[in-house]
Every structure is written in structure tokens, then in C-alpha cells.
Coordinates of C-alpha atoms and ligand atoms in Angstrom, one line a residue:
M117 CA 147.2 94.8 188.8
I118 CA 146.7 91.2 187.7
A119 CA 149.0 88.8 189.6
P120 CA 151.9 87.2 187.5
Q121 CA 150.7 83.8 188.4
T122 CA 147.3 84.5 186.8
I123 CA 149.0 85.6 183.6
A124 CA 151.2 82.5 183.6
S125 CA 148.3 80.1 184.1
V126 CA 146.2 82.0 181.5
K127 CA 149.1 81.4 179.0
E128 CA 149.5 77.8 180.1
R129 CA 145.8 76.8 180.1
T130 CA 144.6 78.6 177.0
D131 CA 144.0 76.4 174.0
L132 CA 145.8 78.5 171.5
V133 CA 144.7 76.5 168.5
A134 CA 141.1 76.7 169.5
L135 CA 141.4 80.5 170.2
I136 CA 143.1 81.4 166.9
G137 CA 141.0 78.8 165.1
E138 CA 138.0 81.0 165.7
T139 CA 139.5 83.6 163.4
V140 CA 141.9 81.6 161.1
R141 CA 141.3 78.3 159.5
L142 CA 144.2 76.2 160.8
V143 CA 145.5 72.9 159.4
R144 CA 147.8 70.6 161.3
K145 CA 151.2 70.1 159.9
G146 CA 153.2 67.8 162.1
R147 CA 153.5 69.4 165.5
T148 CA 152.3 72.8 164.5
F149 CA 149.3 74.3 162.8
Q150 CA 149.3 76.5 159.7
G151 CA 146.9 79.0 158.1
L152 CA 146.5 82.2 156.2
C153 CA 147.9 85.1 158.3
P154 CA 145.3 87.3 159.8
F155 CA 147.8 90.2 159.9
H156 CA 148.7 90.5 156.3
K157 CA 147.3 89.6 152.9
E158 CA 148.6 86.3 151.5
K159 CA 147.6 83.4 149.3
T160 CA 149.8 80.6 150.7
P161 CA 149.8 80.0 154.5
S162 CA 152.9 81.4 156.3
F163 CA 151.2 81.8 159.7
H164 CA 152.2 79.1 162.2
V165 CA 150.7 78.2 165.5
N166 CA 152.6 76.1 168.0
P167 CA 150.3 75.0 170.8
E168 CA 153.2 73.5 172.8
R169 CA 155.1 76.7 173.0
G170 CA 151.9 78.8 173.2
I171 CA 153.1 81.0 170.4
Y172 CA 152.1 82.1 166.9
H173 CA 154.4 83.5 164.2
C174 CA 154.0 84.6 160.7
F175 CA 157.0 84.1 158.3
G176 CA 155.5 86.7 156.0
C177 CA 154.9 89.7 158.1
K178 CA 156.9 88.7 161.2
E179 CA 153.9 89.1 163.6
S180 CA 154.2 86.8 166.6
G181 CA 153.1 86.5 170.2
S182 CA 151.0 84.7 172.8
A183 CA 147.3 84.2 173.2
I184 CA 147.2 87.6 175.0
D185 CA 149.0 89.3 172.1
F186 CA 146.6 87.7 169.7
L187 CA 143.5 89.1 171.5
M188 CA 145.1 92.5 171.8
K189 CA 145.8 92.7 168.1
V190 CA 142.8 91.0 166.7
E191 CA 140.1 92.1 169.1
G192 CA 141.7 95.5 170.0
M193 CA 141.7 94.6 173.7
T194 CA 144.0 96.1 176.3
F195 CA 146.4 93.8 178.1
T196 CA 144.1 93.5 181.1
E197 CA 141.0 92.9 179.1
A198 CA 142.8 90.2 177.1
V199 CA 144.0 88.4 180.3
R200 CA 140.5 88.6 181.9
S201 CA 138.8 87.3 178.8
L202 CA 141.2 84.4 178.5
A203 CA 140.9 83.6 182.2
E204 CA 137.1 83.5 181.8
R205 CA 137.4 81.1 178.9
A206 CA 139.7 78.8 180.8
G207 CA 137.8 79.1 184.1
I208 CA 140.7 80.7 185.9
E209 CA 140.1 83.0 188.8
V210 CA 141.9 86.3 188.3
V211 CA 144.2 87.1 191.2
D212 CA 144.6 90.8 191.8
T213 CA 147.7 92.3 193.5
A214 CA 146.0 95.5 194.3
T215 CA 145.1 96.4 197.9
D216 CA 141.5 95.8 199.1
A217 CA 140.6 99.4 198.7
E218 CA 142.1 99.7 195.2
R219 CA 140.4 96.5 194.2
R220 CA 137.0 97.6 195.5
E221 CA 137.5 100.9 193.6
A222 CA 138.5 99.1 190.4
I223 CA 135.6 96.7 190.7
A224 CA 133.1 99.5 191.4
A225 CA 134.4 101.5 188.4
R226 CA 134.3 98.5 186.1
R227 CA 130.8 97.6 187.3
A228 CA 129.6 101.2 186.7
R229 CA 130.9 101.0 183.1
D230 CA 129.5 97.5 182.6
D231 CA 126.1 98.8 183.7
L232 CA 126.3 101.5 181.1
Y233 CA 127.1 98.9 178.4
A234 CA 124.3 96.8 179.6
I235 CA 121.8 99.7 179.4
N236 CA 122.9 100.4 175.8
N237 CA 122.6 96.8 175.0
L238 CA 119.0 96.7 176.3
A239 CA 118.2 99.8 174.3
A240 CA 119.6 98.3 171.2
T241 CA 117.4 95.2 171.7
F242 CA 114.4 97.5 172.3
F243 CA 115.1 99.4 169.0
E244 CA 115.5 96.1 167.1
Q245 CA 112.3 94.7 168.5
S246 CA 110.4 97.9 167.7
M247 CA 111.3 97.5 164.0
R248 CA 110.7 93.8 163.3
G249 CA 109.0 90.8 164.9
P250 CA 105.9 90.4 167.1
S251 CA 106.4 93.6 169.1
A252 CA 107.2 95.9 166.1
H253 CA 105.8 99.4 166.3
P254 CA 103.1 100.2 163.7
L255 CA 105.1 103.3 162.5
A256 CA 108.2 101.1 162.0
L257 CA 106.9 100.9 158.4
Y258 CA 108.7 104.3 157.9
A259 CA 112.0 102.7 158.9
L260 CA 111.4 99.7 156.8
H261 CA 110.5 101.9 153.9
E262 CA 113.7 103.8 154.2
L263 CA 115.6 100.5 154.2
H264 CA 113.6 99.3 151.2
R265 CA 114.4 102.6 149.3
R266 CA 118.0 101.7 149.7
G267 CA 117.6 98.1 148.6
L268 CA 118.0 96.8 152.1
D269 CA 114.8 94.9 152.5
P270 CA 114.8 93.1 155.8
G271 CA 111.7 91.0 154.9
P272 CA 111.7 87.2 154.8
D273 CA 112.9 87.1 151.2
A274 CA 115.9 89.3 152.1
A275 CA 119.2 88.1 150.8
G276 CA 121.2 86.5 153.6
S277 CA 123.8 89.3 153.5
V278 CA 121.2 92.1 154.0
A279 CA 119.7 90.3 157.0
D280 CA 123.1 89.6 158.3
A281 CA 124.2 93.3 157.9
L282 CA 121.1 94.6 159.6
Q283 CA 121.7 92.3 162.5
A284 CA 125.5 93.0 162.6
F285 CA 124.8 96.8 162.9
R286 CA 121.8 96.2 165.1
V287 CA 119.6 98.4 163.0
G288 CA 116.3 99.2 164.7
Y289 CA 113.5 101.7 165.1
A290 CA 113.0 104.3 167.9
P291 CA 109.2 104.7 168.3
P292 CA 107.7 108.2 168.1
A293 CA 106.2 108.5 171.7
W294 CA 108.2 110.5 174.3
D295 CA 108.2 107.6 176.7
G296 CA 108.7 104.4 174.6
L297 CA 112.2 103.7 175.9
V298 CA 111.5 105.2 179.3
S299 CA 108.8 102.6 180.0
F300 CA 110.7 99.8 178.4
L301 CA 113.8 100.5 180.6
K302 CA 111.5 100.9 183.7
R303 CA 110.1 97.4 183.1
Q304 CA 113.7 96.1 182.9
G305 CA 114.5 97.7 186.2
V306 CA 116.9 100.2 184.8
S307 CA 117.1 103.5 186.6
P308 CA 116.4 106.5 184.3
A309 CA 119.3 108.4 185.9
A310 CA 121.7 105.7 184.7
A311 CA 120.1 105.8 181.2
E312 CA 120.6 109.6 181.2
K313 CA 124.3 109.0 181.7
V314 CA 124.6 107.4 178.2
G315 CA 122.3 110.0 176.7
L316 CA 119.3 107.7 175.9
L317 CA 117.0 109.6 178.2
V318 CA 116.8 113.4 178.8
P319 CA 115.4 114.9 182.0
R320 CA 112.3 116.9 181.5
S321 CA 112.9 120.6 181.9
S322 CA 109.6 121.1 183.7
G323 CA 108.8 119.0 186.7
T324 CA 110.3 115.6 187.1
G325 CA 110.7 112.6 184.9
Y326 CA 112.5 111.8 181.6
Y327 CA 111.8 111.5 177.9
D328 CA 113.3 109.6 175.0
R329 CA 116.1 111.3 173.1
F330 CA 115.6 109.3 170.0
R331 CA 112.0 109.4 168.6
H332 CA 110.8 108.1 165.2
R333 CA 114.2 107.4 163.9
L334 CA 116.1 104.6 162.2
M335 CA 118.6 103.5 164.8
F336 CA 122.2 102.3 164.3
A337 CA 124.0 100.9 167.4
V338 CA 127.6 102.3 167.6
T339 CA 130.0 99.7 169.1
D340 CA 133.5 99.9 170.2
V341 CA 136.1 97.6 168.7
Q342 CA 135.1 94.9 171.1
G343 CA 131.5 95.0 170.0
R344 CA 130.1 96.7 173.1
V345 CA 127.3 99.2 172.4
I346 CA 128.7 102.6 173.4
A347 CA 126.3 105.0 171.6
F348 CA 123.6 105.4 169.0
S349 CA 123.1 107.2 165.8
G350 CA 119.5 107.9 164.7
R351 CA 118.5 108.9 161.2
S352 CA 115.4 111.0 160.6
L353 CA 112.5 109.4 158.7
A354 CA 109.6 110.8 156.8
E355 CA 107.0 112.4 159.1
P356 CA 104.0 110.2 160.0
T357 CA 100.6 111.7 159.1
A358 CA 98.4 113.4 161.7
E359 CA 95.9 110.5 161.2
E360 CA 98.5 107.9 162.1
L361 CA 99.7 109.8 165.1
R362 CA 96.2 110.4 166.4
S363 CA 95.3 106.7 166.0
L364 CA 98.2 105.9 168.3
G365 CA 97.0 108.5 170.9
L366 CA 99.9 110.9 170.0
S367 CA 99.2 114.6 169.3
P368 CA 100.7 115.7 166.0
Q369 CA 103.1 118.7 166.5
A370 CA 101.8 121.5 164.5
G371 CA 104.6 123.5 162.8
A372 CA 107.3 121.4 164.4
E373 CA 110.8 122.1 163.2
V374 CA 112.3 119.9 160.5
P375 CA 114.3 117.3 162.5
A376 CA 118.1 117.0 162.1
K377 CA 119.0 114.3 159.7
Y378 CA 121.2 112.5 162.2
V379 CA 121.0 112.7 166.0
N380 CA 123.9 111.0 167.8
S381 CA 124.4 110.1 171.4
P382 CA 126.2 112.8 173.5
E383 CA 129.6 111.9 175.0
S384 CA 129.4 109.7 178.1
P385 CA 131.8 107.8 180.4
I386 CA 131.9 105.1 177.7
Y387 CA 131.8 107.2 174.6
T388 CA 134.2 109.9 173.5
K389 CA 133.6 111.6 170.1
G390 CA 136.3 111.2 167.5
E391 CA 137.8 108.1 169.2
H392 CA 135.7 105.4 167.6
L393 CA 135.0 104.3 164.1
F394 CA 131.5 103.2 163.0
G395 CA 131.7 99.6 161.7
L396 CA 135.2 98.8 162.8
Y397 CA 134.0 95.9 165.0
Q398 CA 132.1 94.4 162.1
A399 CA 134.9 95.1 159.6
R400 CA 138.0 94.3 161.7
H401 CA 138.6 90.8 160.3
A402 CA 138.0 91.8 156.7
I403 CA 140.2 94.8 157.1
R404 CA 143.1 92.6 158.4
Q405 CA 142.6 90.0 155.7
R406 CA 142.4 92.4 152.8
G407 CA 145.2 94.6 154.3
E408 CA 143.1 97.6 153.6
A409 CA 140.2 99.7 155.0
L410 CA 137.7 101.8 153.1
L411 CA 136.8 105.1 154.8
V412 CA 133.3 106.5 153.9
E413 CA 131.4 109.4 155.3
G414 CA 128.1 108.0 156.5
N415 CA 126.6 105.1 158.5
F416 CA 124.4 104.2 155.6
D417 CA 127.4 103.9 153.3
V418 CA 128.9 101.4 155.7
L419 CA 125.8 99.4 156.1
S420 CA 125.0 99.4 152.4
L421 CA 128.5 98.3 151.3
H422 CA 128.6 95.7 154.0
A423 CA 125.3 94.2 153.0
R424 CA 126.7 93.9 149.4
G425 CA 129.8 92.1 150.5
V426 CA 132.2 95.0 150.7
D427 CA 132.8 94.4 154.4
N428 CA 136.1 96.3 155.1
V429 CA 134.3 99.7 155.5
V430 CA 134.3 102.2 158.4
A431 CA 133.0 105.7 158.9
P432 CA 134.1 108.5 161.3
L433 CA 130.8 108.9 163.1
G434 CA 129.5 112.4 162.4
T435 CA 132.8 114.1 162.9
A436 CA 135.8 114.9 160.7
F437 CA 138.3 112.0 160.6
T438 CA 140.5 112.4 163.6
A439 CA 144.1 111.4 164.4
A440 CA 142.8 109.2 167.2
Q441 CA 140.6 107.4 164.6
A442 CA 143.5 107.0 162.3
K443 CA 145.7 105.5 165.0
L444 CA 142.8 103.1 165.9
L445 CA 142.6 102.0 162.3
K446 CA 146.3 101.6 162.0
R447 CA 146.1 98.8 164.6
F448 CA 144.3 96.8 161.9
T449 CA 145.9 98.0 158.6
P450 CA 148.4 100.6 157.5
T451 CA 146.4 101.3 154.3
V452 CA 143.2 103.2 153.9
T453 CA 141.2 104.2 150.8
I454 CA 139.2 107.3 151.4
L455 CA 135.8 107.2 149.6
F456 CA 134.0 110.3 150.5
D457 CA 131.0 111.8 148.7
G458 CA 131.6 113.3 145.3
D459 CA 130.4 116.8 146.3
A460 CA 132.3 119.9 147.5
A461 CA 131.9 118.9 151.1
G462 CA 133.3 115.5 150.4
K463 CA 136.3 117.0 148.7
K464 CA 136.9 119.4 151.6
A465 CA 136.7 116.5 154.0
T466 CA 139.2 114.5 151.9
W467 CA 141.5 117.5 151.9
A468 CA 141.3 117.8 155.7
S469 CA 141.8 114.0 156.3
R470 CA 145.4 114.1 155.0
V471 CA 146.6 115.5 158.4
P472 CA 145.1 112.8 160.6
C473 CA 146.2 110.1 158.2
K474 CA 149.8 111.5 158.4
E475 CA 149.6 111.7 162.2
G476 CA 148.2 108.2 162.5
G477 CA 150.8 106.8 160.1
L478 CA 148.3 105.6 157.5
D479 CA 149.1 105.3 153.8
A480 CA 146.1 107.0 152.3
R481 CA 144.7 106.7 148.8
V482 CA 141.6 108.5 147.4
G483 CA 138.9 106.9 145.4
V484 CA 136.9 109.3 143.2
L485 CA 133.1 109.0 142.9
P486 CA 131.1 110.9 140.3
P487 CA 129.9 114.4 141.4
K488 CA 126.8 114.2 143.7
A489 CA 127.2 110.4 144.3
D490 CA 127.9 108.8 147.7
P491 CA 129.1 105.3 148.1
D492 CA 125.6 104.1 149.0
D493 CA 124.0 105.5 145.8
F494 CA 126.9 104.4 143.7
V495 CA 126.9 100.8 144.8
R496 CA 123.1 100.6 144.4
T497 CA 122.9 102.1 140.9
R498 CA 126.2 100.9 139.5
G499 CA 126.9 97.7 141.4
V500 CA 129.7 96.2 143.5
E501 CA 132.1 95.7 140.6
A502 CA 131.9 99.4 139.6
L503 CA 132.7 100.3 143.2
K504 CA 135.6 97.9 143.3
S505 CA 137.0 99.4 140.2
V506 CA 136.8 102.9 141.8
T507 CA 138.7 101.7 144.8
K508 CA 141.2 99.8 142.7
S509 CA 142.0 103.0 140.7
A510 CA 142.3 105.1 143.8
K511 CA 145.1 107.6 143.7
E512 CA 147.8 108.3 146.2
M513 CA 146.4 111.0 148.4
Y514 CA 148.9 113.8 147.7
E515 CA 148.7 113.1 144.0
Y516 CA 145.0 113.3 144.2
L517 CA 145.1 116.6 146.1
I518 CA 147.5 118.1 143.6
E519 CA 145.4 116.9 140.7
N520 CA 142.4 118.3 142.4
A521 CA 144.0 121.8 142.8
L522 CA 145.3 121.9 139.2
E523 CA 142.4 120.1 137.5
N524 CA 141.8 121.9 134.1
D525 CA 138.2 122.9 134.3
A526 CA 138.1 123.9 138.0
F527 CA 141.4 125.8 137.6
N528 CA 140.2 127.7 134.6
D529 CA 136.9 128.5 136.3
A530 CA 138.6 130.0 139.4
S531 CA 139.2 133.7 139.9
T532 CA 142.8 135.0 139.6
N533 CA 143.1 134.9 143.4
G534 CA 141.6 131.5 143.4
K535 CA 144.1 130.3 140.8
L536 CA 147.0 131.7 142.9
S537 CA 145.7 130.1 146.0
R538 CA 145.5 126.8 144.2
I539 CA 149.1 127.1 143.1
H540 CA 150.2 128.1 146.6
A541 CA 148.2 125.2 148.1
V542 CA 150.1 122.8 145.9
A543 CA 153.4 124.5 147.0
A544 CA 152.3 124.0 150.6
L545 CA 151.4 120.3 149.9
L546 CA 154.9 119.8 148.5
G547 CA 156.3 121.4 151.6
E548 CA 154.5 119.0 153.9
Q549 CA 156.6 116.1 152.4
Q550 CA 159.5 115.3 154.6
D551 CA 160.8 112.5 152.5
P552 CA 162.9 114.2 149.7
V553 CA 162.3 111.5 147.2
K554 CA 158.6 111.6 147.7
R555 CA 158.7 115.4 147.5
L556 CA 160.6 115.3 144.2
M557 CA 158.1 112.8 142.8
L558 CA 155.2 114.9 143.8
K559 CA 156.9 118.0 142.4
T560 CA 157.4 116.3 139.1
Y561 CA 153.7 115.4 139.2
A562 CA 152.7 119.0 140.0
D563 CA 154.9 120.2 137.1
R564 CA 153.3 117.8 134.8
M565 CA 149.8 118.8 135.8
S566 CA 150.8 122.5 135.4
S567 CA 152.1 121.9 131.9
K568 CA 148.6 120.7 130.9
L569 CA 147.1 124.1 131.6
V570 CA 147.1 127.0 129.2
M571 CA 147.7 130.5 130.6
G572 CA 147.7 133.6 128.5
G573 CA 148.0 131.5 125.3
Q574 CA 151.0 129.7 126.7
S575 CA 151.6 126.3 128.3
P576 CA 153.9 126.5 131.3
V577 CA 156.7 124.1 131.7
D578 CA 156.2 123.7 135.5
L579 CA 154.4 125.0 138.5
R580 CA 156.6 128.0 139.0
Q581 CA 156.2 129.1 135.4
L582 CA 152.5 128.7 135.8
E583 CA 152.6 131.1 138.6
Q584 CA 154.7 133.6 136.6
L585 CA 152.4 133.4 133.6
L586 CA 149.4 134.0 135.8
E587 CA 151.0 137.1 137.2
Q588 CA 151.9 138.3 133.7
A589 CA 148.4 137.6 132.5
T590 CA 147.0 139.7 135.3
S591 CA 149.6 142.4 134.5
R592 CA 150.5 142.8 138.1
A593 CA 154.0 143.7 139.3
P594 CA 156.0 140.5 139.4
R595 CA 156.2 139.2 142.9
Q596 CA 158.8 137.3 144.8
P597 CA 159.3 134.0 142.9
L598 CA 158.2 130.9 144.6
R599 CA 161.5 130.0 146.1
A600 CA 163.0 132.3 148.6
A601 CA 166.6 131.1 147.8
E602 CA 166.2 132.5 144.3
T603 CA 165.3 136.0 145.4
Q604 CA 167.7 138.6 144.0
V605 CA 168.8 141.3 146.3
P606 CA 169.4 144.6 144.5
H607 CA 172.9 145.9 145.3
H608 CA 172.7 149.6 144.7
Q609 CA 172.0 151.9 147.6
A610 CA 169.6 154.0 145.7
R611 CA 167.1 151.2 146.2
S612 CA 167.5 151.0 150.0
R613 CA 163.7 151.0 150.5
A614 CA 163.5 147.9 148.3
R615 CA 166.4 146.4 150.1
G616 CA 164.8 147.1 153.4
D617 CA 161.8 145.1 152.1
D618 CA 163.9 142.2 151.2
I619 CA 165.6 142.1 154.6
G620 CA 162.1 142.3 156.1
L621 CA 161.0 139.3 154.0
E622 CA 164.1 137.3 155.2
I623 CA 163.1 138.0 158.8
F624 CA 159.5 137.0 158.0
G625 CA 160.8 133.8 156.4
A626 CA 162.9 132.9 159.4
L627 CA 159.8 133.2 161.5
I628 CA 157.8 131.0 159.1
D629 CA 160.5 128.4 159.3
F630 CA 160.5 128.5 163.1
P631 CA 157.5 130.1 164.8
V632 CA 159.0 129.1 168.1
L633 CA 161.2 132.2 167.7
F634 CA 158.2 134.3 168.6
D635 CA 158.9 133.2 172.2
D636 CA 162.4 134.8 172.1
P637 CA 162.4 138.2 173.8
E638 CA 165.5 139.4 171.8
V639 CA 163.7 138.4 168.5
M640 CA 160.6 140.3 169.7
D641 CA 162.7 143.4 170.3
A642 CA 164.3 143.1 166.9
L643 CA 160.9 142.9 165.2
E644 CA 160.2 146.5 166.2
A645 CA 162.5 147.7 163.4
L646 CA 159.8 146.5 160.9
D647 CA 156.8 148.3 159.6
G648 CA 154.2 148.2 156.8
E649 CA 152.9 145.0 155.3
I650 CA 155.7 142.9 156.6
A651 CA 155.0 143.9 160.1
L652 CA 151.3 143.0 159.6
S653 CA 152.1 139.7 158.0
I654 CA 154.4 138.9 160.9
A655 CA 151.6 139.7 163.3
T656 CA 149.4 137.2 161.4
A657 CA 152.1 134.6 161.5
R658 CA 152.4 135.1 165.2
Q659 CA 148.7 134.5 165.6
S660 CA 148.1 131.6 163.4
L661 CA 151.4 129.7 163.1
T662 CA 152.2 129.5 166.8
M663 CA 148.7 128.4 167.8
E664 CA 148.5 125.1 166.1
M665 CA 150.9 123.6 163.6
E666 CA 148.3 121.7 161.8
I667 CA 146.6 124.9 160.6
L668 CA 146.0 124.7 156.9
A669 CA 148.6 126.7 155.1
D670 CA 146.0 128.2 152.8
E671 CA 144.1 129.6 155.7
F672 CA 147.3 131.4 156.9
L673 CA 148.1 132.5 153.3
A674 CA 144.6 133.9 152.9
Q675 CA 145.4 136.6 155.5
I676 CA 148.8 137.6 153.9
P677 CA 148.8 140.7 151.7
P678 CA 149.1 139.9 148.0
S679 CA 152.5 141.4 147.6
I680 CA 154.0 139.0 150.1
H681 CA 151.7 136.0 149.4
A682 CA 154.0 134.2 147.0
F683 CA 157.0 134.6 149.3
A684 CA 155.1 133.2 152.3
A685 CA 153.7 130.2 150.2
G686 CA 157.2 129.4 148.9
R687 CA 158.7 129.6 152.4
L688 CA 156.0 127.3 153.8
A689 CA 156.6 124.9 151.0
S690 CA 160.4 125.0 151.3
P691 CA 161.9 126.1 154.5
V692 CA 165.5 127.5 154.4
F693 CA 166.9 127.1 157.9
E694 CA 167.6 123.7 159.4
T695 CA 167.6 124.7 163.0
A696 CA 165.9 127.4 165.1
E697 CA 169.3 128.6 166.2
M698 CA 170.5 129.2 162.6
A699 CA 167.2 131.0 161.9
R700 CA 167.5 133.1 165.0
E701 CA 171.1 134.2 164.2
E702 CA 170.2 135.2 160.7
L703 CA 167.1 137.0 161.9
L704 CA 169.0 139.1 164.4
K705 CA 171.7 139.9 161.8
N706 CA 169.0 141.1 159.4
A707 CA 167.3 143.1 162.1
G708 CA 170.6 144.9 162.7
K709 CA 171.0 145.6 158.9
L710 CA 167.5 147.0 158.9
K711 CA 168.3 149.4 161.7
K712 CA 171.4 150.6 159.9
L713 CA 169.5 151.1 156.7
S714 CA 166.9 153.2 158.4
L715 CA 169.7 155.3 160.1
M716 CA 171.2 155.9 156.6
R717 CA 167.9 157.0 155.3
E718 CA 167.5 159.4 158.2
N719 CA 171.0 160.7 157.6
A720 CA 170.2 161.3 153.9
A721 CA 167.1 163.2 155.0
T722 CA 169.2 165.3 157.5
A723 CA 171.7 166.1 154.7
D724 CA 168.9 167.4 152.6
Q725 CA 167.6 169.5 155.5
L726 CA 171.2 170.8 156.3
Q727 CA 171.5 172.1 152.7
R728 CA 168.2 173.9 153.0
V729 CA 169.0 175.3 156.4
A730 CA 172.5 176.5 155.3
S731 CA 170.9 178.5 152.6
L732 CA 168.7 180.2 155.2
G733 CA 171.8 180.9 157.4
D734 CA 170.2 179.7 160.7
V735 CA 173.4 178.5 162.6
A736 CA 171.5 177.2 165.7
L737 CA 169.3 175.0 163.6
E738 CA 172.3 173.8 161.6
D739 CA 174.1 172.8 164.8
A740 CA 171.1 170.9 166.1
L741 CA 170.8 168.9 162.9
L742 CA 174.5 168.1 162.9
L743 CA 174.3 166.9 166.5
E744 CA 171.4 164.7 165.6
S745 CA 173.3 163.2 162.7
A746 CA 176.4 162.6 164.9
K747 CA 174.2 160.7 167.4
R748 CA 172.9 158.5 164.6
A749 CA 176.4 157.8 163.3
K750 CA 177.4 156.7 166.8
A751 CA 174.4 154.4 167.0
K752 CA 175.4 152.9 163.6
L753 CA 178.8 152.3 164.9
R754 CA 177.4 150.3 167.8
L755 CA 175.4 148.2 165.5
A756 CA 178.2 147.5 163.1
Ligands
ZN987 ZN1 151.6 87.7 158.4

């Protein structure tokens, strides 16, 4: 723990105007200073800094705080990190209230981490120097060629922004030898075991010693939000010729496997996958200033856009976009525009990113690139203005997803089942909206998209009619309509089997609304009254819905038999019960009804048998059947 007196003197002795002035251009106005707010987008200054009070405040977005808050918000530091950084600036010794043992432990832990950052930093320097300058490696030509191919020439004639971007992302080259970095680190006095901890070196499987993980690759340094190098990402390059390798004393590997396109550092004490965003450190000021971030798929997209002046770009670093990354981004902006590749994988990744965006509280929009284009190709071939117009015309995420599911050509090309799953996916998307106004707006949107389609020669008026037309067109028995509430229960007893199915569906629906009911022993007992497809669907629901709530609704629906599919989709989209208790009560009531129905059916069967037995004149058998029937009647009374 940092002592309160340290915190007080840090606040007192920090030159707030100088500190904030590094990020914001401040102009003196009387006793205070004013500038454009770094926390929201504005054209006239409403951000005030008062050095006497040691406080800043924005009259536009209401952000305010001390020097410590400023570093935490702008640099993404923790409280302790911010205090330590300010203490260092002001030459204040940090007083720690921890016991000696605690302090020693904390210092040792911090030193161990600092050592790892330092090793990565050295490695980044090694990769940079291996690419350019007097100690560049002869095969670095391959890396330079890859950059050249993408219009990112680092040569002396390079546009300032390209050179700046390459430097900002610490782009470099990992030489092809197995021991390039090994010997460099040795010369720097770094122990190979420490370099192994951050995944730069790998222990040899035979004998002793280590080898370089990254060989003959274009290297990107991955930094945390404070700019510390925490990992690397290496892109494969064209293979050198056997001649080139031999001239360097390296033996060409005959029949070697095609290298992976990207190799990333493994997790380490300073790097956890899915928790960092590539480019966030370089983009953080631009993101804040523009009030928006662009999320792209690849490192090259980030570098390429950054070099061309689109500098509010980040990428999720070789994983799917995670909730942790969304929360990290939210510290800098509430708005993100997703600009993934125009191919099927990009669409799938866009679809999947709606869940983390929601969890991280990000307002997401989706920019659409032409099929087969990625942001890097697009900006190279079409220019920055074209890219900007794509991001400007980005659609609200759910509208984009609905449009994507009901898009004319893709919809018409899909199989019948494919069409149905598209409709059900849209129903599920609507169901994900908690805000009723937004849900209504999206439903209107989905209905409008549906009405643009033609099904069996007719144009549907809305999503629901689209589904009905599709069912008619495939001349299947009509299913349950989309909304459970509109299900009609037949009243006449002659259709008790059908009624039993309806009751079974209601039980299934209650479980979809509240999968937590699977944990209730009384509910589990009651479920034994079910059989057939409903029992199977309930077993599926138990497996998939209770495991993880973020499971994609369409994955669950894919396992549901066709006759129940629409009911399940409708129920996912529009739950009926408000509380688990209400769902439980109704479920148990329905289970009771189901038992009664099955008793009645058995009684009807017994009456048939009695008639036949009576004609045979077997009194003993007649008695046995009557007794059985009486037992059931009693059971029915208990249930009633
Ligand atoms: Zn503001």
C-alpha cells in the first residue's frame, strides 16, 4: 500500500498543466487553462484545468478528476501505477505502508515483471535492427519486400507517416538462424531461462540449450496499453532460396512444412491472450479524440491504416474479440465500428462479436467491405476517402445482422432449412434485445426486410408471414407459429394426444425461459411424464442452455427436431414468464395435467379391453382390469 502522505504530496507537487499539456493543447484563460476535451469529441473547448486546485473538469462530458485520475483514464494505468509514475516525475520518494516482508515480496514481484518487459524490449530492438540500418540481416530483404508489396516502404524516401507507423509498431525482422536472438540476448547478459518465460526462446528437446521461436518472420511488437512490450506476433515471409541460405552457412530444410501465417507469443506472466488489443497504445489518443474506435481483424490492417492517417484502429490479436477486450476498449470510447474482412469468416466473426460488445457495453456498428477485401487491400486500392465513407455508412450492429440474414440473394440461395434457420436467427436476435423500444424498432426493420423477399410468388408482410409462406411453399404440416402466446390449444378430448403435445411444449417453453429450473428436483421428477421429441428436445436444452448462456441460439436450435424448431425459436426470441417462480408453478401444473391425460388415455384403453373381455366371458380378467382402472381413478383424484 502506498502511504497517504505520498499520494497527497504527489497531488500537491504535480504540475497538472504540464502533465495534461502533453496530451491536450491548453490555453490560459485567467486563472485556469482550457482546451479540447480528450474524453469526448468537440470543436469548442469545454475542458478546463485548474492548477491551483489540482483538478480538471469538462463541461461537455462531465469528466473530472486529479492528476492521478487523468493518468488512469488516458494512459490506462492502475491507481498504484499512476501514483508511482507521478512520484517519479516529481522526484518524490514513494512511502509504502506494507510490512518489510510484504514490501520485499512486492518489490521482487515487480522486478521479476520489469525484467520480462526489459527482455521483450531488447528483443524488439534486435528485430528492428535486423531489418534496417547497419546491422540489418541480408535476408531482411524479404521483410522489406513484404512491406513494399503493401505500399509501406521504409526506405529513405518513405512518407513520414509510414516511417512513423513502422517505428510506432516496432516492426522488425527475425533472422532465419536458430540462434540469432539466443546469441544477441547472451551478449546482453540475459539468461535464456528468463527469455523462455516470455516465449522468445524454446528449450531444445534434445540435450541442452535454446533456440529462437521466431525465425525468418516479419515481427510486430505487441504492447500493453502503457506501451510496454508484452508479446510478439510474427508473420511468415516468402522462403529464401537454398542458395541464399547456403551462402549464410544455413542448411536449407528439404520438404519443410509450410510455416503458419502468424506465430504469436505464448501466454506468459505479462501476457494473457484475449486481454489486450493490438494497436491500442498507439491509437488511444486518437480513439478518445474521435470518440470512436475501428476494430479490424489483422495486425497488418492496423499498421496499414495507421500509416495512412486512420489512427484509431485496433485488432484483437489472433483470437476472436473477447468481452475483456471490449471492456478495455470501453475505457477509451463507448463506440466501436467493426471492419472485418468481407469474406465468410469475417461475417462469422462479426456475428460472434455482438456478444462481447454487449457484455463490454460497447455501441457497435458494422462497416461493410466488398467480398474478398480486407481493410489493408481496400485502403491500398481504393484510398483513405473510400475507407472513410465505408466507416461513415456503417450500420448499427443488429440491423446489419438482420439484413445479413435476410439479404435477398443469400436468402434465396439458401436451402429450405437454411432459410428457416435464418428466420429463426433473426427471431433470436430480436429476443436478445432487452430494451422494448429498440426491440420494436428492430422488429419493424426485420419485417421490412422480410417484405422485400418473394416466397412462393407472394411477398410476405412481415417476418412471421415469411415463415408461414416458407412452410406452405415446402408443403409441410404447419408448425407452431413463431409466438408461443398465439398457440391455439384444441379443446376437444378426441385430440388428447395433440393436447398432450401442447402441454409438453409449454413445459419445454418454461425451461427455455428459465434453464435454472433444471436444478429443481421437483421439476426433474415432473419431466418424467414426457416422452418423444419433446423429451429429447428438453434433454438438448438441459445440455446446451444450462452450460453457457452465451451459446448461440442457432446452435441450440440446430439440434431441435423440425416439428418443434419454430416453437423453440419463438420462445428464445420472446420469453413468456417473468420470473423463475412463475415458470416453475406453471410447469408443475402442466406436468400434473399431462399425467391426468395419460391416465385418461389408459382408462380409454382399459374400457376397450373390458368390452372385448366381456364378450369372452372371462370374469377373473374382467375383475383385474376393473381393479386397475379403479387404481388409476384414485391416482387421478390425487392429482386433481
Ligand atoms: Zn469532455
